[in-house]
Amino acid sequence: MSLRHAVLGLLSAGPASGYDLLKTFELSLENVWPATQSQLYAELGRLAQEGLVRVAAEGPRGRKEYEITEEGRAELRHWLVEVSPAVNRRSDMLLRVFFLDQVGTGAARGYLERLAERAVHEHDQLLGIREFVIGQGDDALRLYGDIALEWGLRLTAAQREWAEWAAGRVAALEQEKAPEQEKALEQK
Amino acid sequence: MSLRHAVLGLLSAGPASGYDLLKTFELSLENVWPATQSQLYAELGRLAQEGLVRVAAEGPRGRKEYEITEEGRAELRHWLVEVSPAVNRRSDMLLRVFFLDQVGTGAARGYLERLAERAVHEHDQLLGIREFVIGQGDDALRLYGDIALEWGLRLTAAQREWAEWAAGRVAALEQEKAPEQEKALEQK
DNA sequence: GTCCACATGTAAAGGGTTACATGATTTT
DNA sequence: AAAATCATGTAACCCTTTACATGTGGAC
């Protein structure tokens, strides 16, 4: 149930409407905790009912500006400090690796090579973001933004190296098997 | 919708009952694609209805042994080769980093240090698993198992290094701010 | 005869995605 | 005047988790 904490976290930096928050989710939280419009409005309603946020002001077009309450801030800090973070156990990417023996070495190598390419692409995008956000925010905000970005850079770099290494191992198996395939052809 | 492909993948290695599959999910797929008993039986029912698997034999205690069909194998290969893997976008661990400025440098550093410790622990567990599975299975199976395990090792190693680096950066900020805090204390 | 492992299923609730639905301001 | 943006809300469906529910066969 981290959506609520993402919302509380964003509101801890200042009041915002559901619409505002949605933009933030699309822009900066896209790669960390995506959320849809339906989800957001529903969660804001629940948070307000439970007293963790409150409507601080109303604007044109039914705009409701939400503000975090002291109770909300307490919940945010409690979550940050006392609740241990959930590990990300599911990985579609890795699940496929387990079954790659079903498609032969050529296709398997292709899969791993595409993973490597994707990692390079993501890494480049993060480098672009880093250029863009350099020097923004105060000391603490910049630091934690940097730390998060650095994780993305290290993760994509590691993924590239691993995928290339793995593709190499599959290629080696391919070579080993090549003589056997020639033998099989000769037998025809 | 990868649960279905996980099931097809397991059945591609040979027939099994829902109960058997559940044990496999708990043992080997625990860190890649966890699934519960309810989910499994429901999915097997759907897969059978759609003709991707079939009941090959019935045993004692209502045991139904499922077998993958040619259609199921085709779906598995299609998924492996033609459907691009979904990226894991949500990260509870990283979401918290964005809001660490809410809890002060001490608690923030503590959070990162605990992440590092956890990464070390997970890394050690994977090393243990590697010792245990060494030399099991045929060439292809061993290779892909190795590749998956290697990802786990690299990921946990990277996480440890990153978390320690990050904790260091927070400690540096703490030092920078220490004189200011002394000043603040003097003013009282 | 009791206990454990085997074996399957259903129900309720939570969280997420997609699609539907509507309307008010501001910009061009 | 039209188009884009702002702004909120609801409904249906899918996947996952937790809990409930039941019964059989083998081992000791």
XYZ file of N, CA and C in Angstrom, chain B residues 8-9 29 31 35 44-45 49 51 55 87 90 93 98 103 111 119 163 175 178:
60
model
N 3.050 -22.520 -17.768
C 3.376 -23.209 -19.028
C 4.855 -23.581 -19.065
N 5.693 -22.669 -18.606
C 7.129 -22.937 -18.601
C 7.472 -24.128 -17.730
N 10.825 -20.597 -7.811
C 10.361 -19.363 -8.440
C 10.038 -18.270 -7.416
N 11.727 -16.141 -5.859
C 12.331 -14.827 -6.036
C 12.207 -14.273 -7.444
N 3.720 -17.228 -6.480
C 2.296 -17.455 -6.724
C 1.694 -18.208 -5.556
N -4.734 -22.936 -13.613
C -4.733 -24.245 -14.268
C -6.095 -24.540 -14.883
N -7.150 -24.180 -14.161
C -8.500 -24.362 -14.687
C -8.699 -23.601 -15.982
N -9.226 -25.006 -19.829
C -10.411 -24.632 -20.596
C -10.032 -24.061 -21.965
N -7.382 -24.906 -23.542
C -6.665 -25.909 -24.326
C -5.152 -25.757 -24.349
N -5.475 -32.394 -18.731
C -5.298 -33.365 -17.646
C -4.848 -34.674 -18.271
N 9.042 -3.983 -17.990
C 10.018 -3.497 -17.019
C 9.347 -3.341 -15.666
N 7.911 -0.355 -10.402
C 7.676 0.035 -9.000
C 8.811 -0.395 -8.079
N 11.572 0.556 -2.234
C 12.878 0.958 -1.738
C 13.291 2.351 -2.239
N 13.171 9.175 -2.231
C 12.678 10.491 -2.645
C 12.187 11.346 -1.490
N 12.996 13.089 7.140
C 13.329 12.459 8.421
C 14.704 12.831 8.979
N 18.536 4.293 7.240
C 17.751 3.585 6.228
C 18.674 2.984 5.176
N 21.170 -6.199 1.455
C 21.747 -6.648 0.182
C 22.839 -7.684 0.426
N 24.145 1.523 -1.830
C 23.603 1.945 -0.537
C 24.732 2.463 0.358
N 27.965 16.127 8.190
C 29.159 16.833 8.663
C 29.107 18.308 8.322
N 26.783 20.058 10.625
C 27.096 20.032 12.049
C 27.442 21.414 12.596
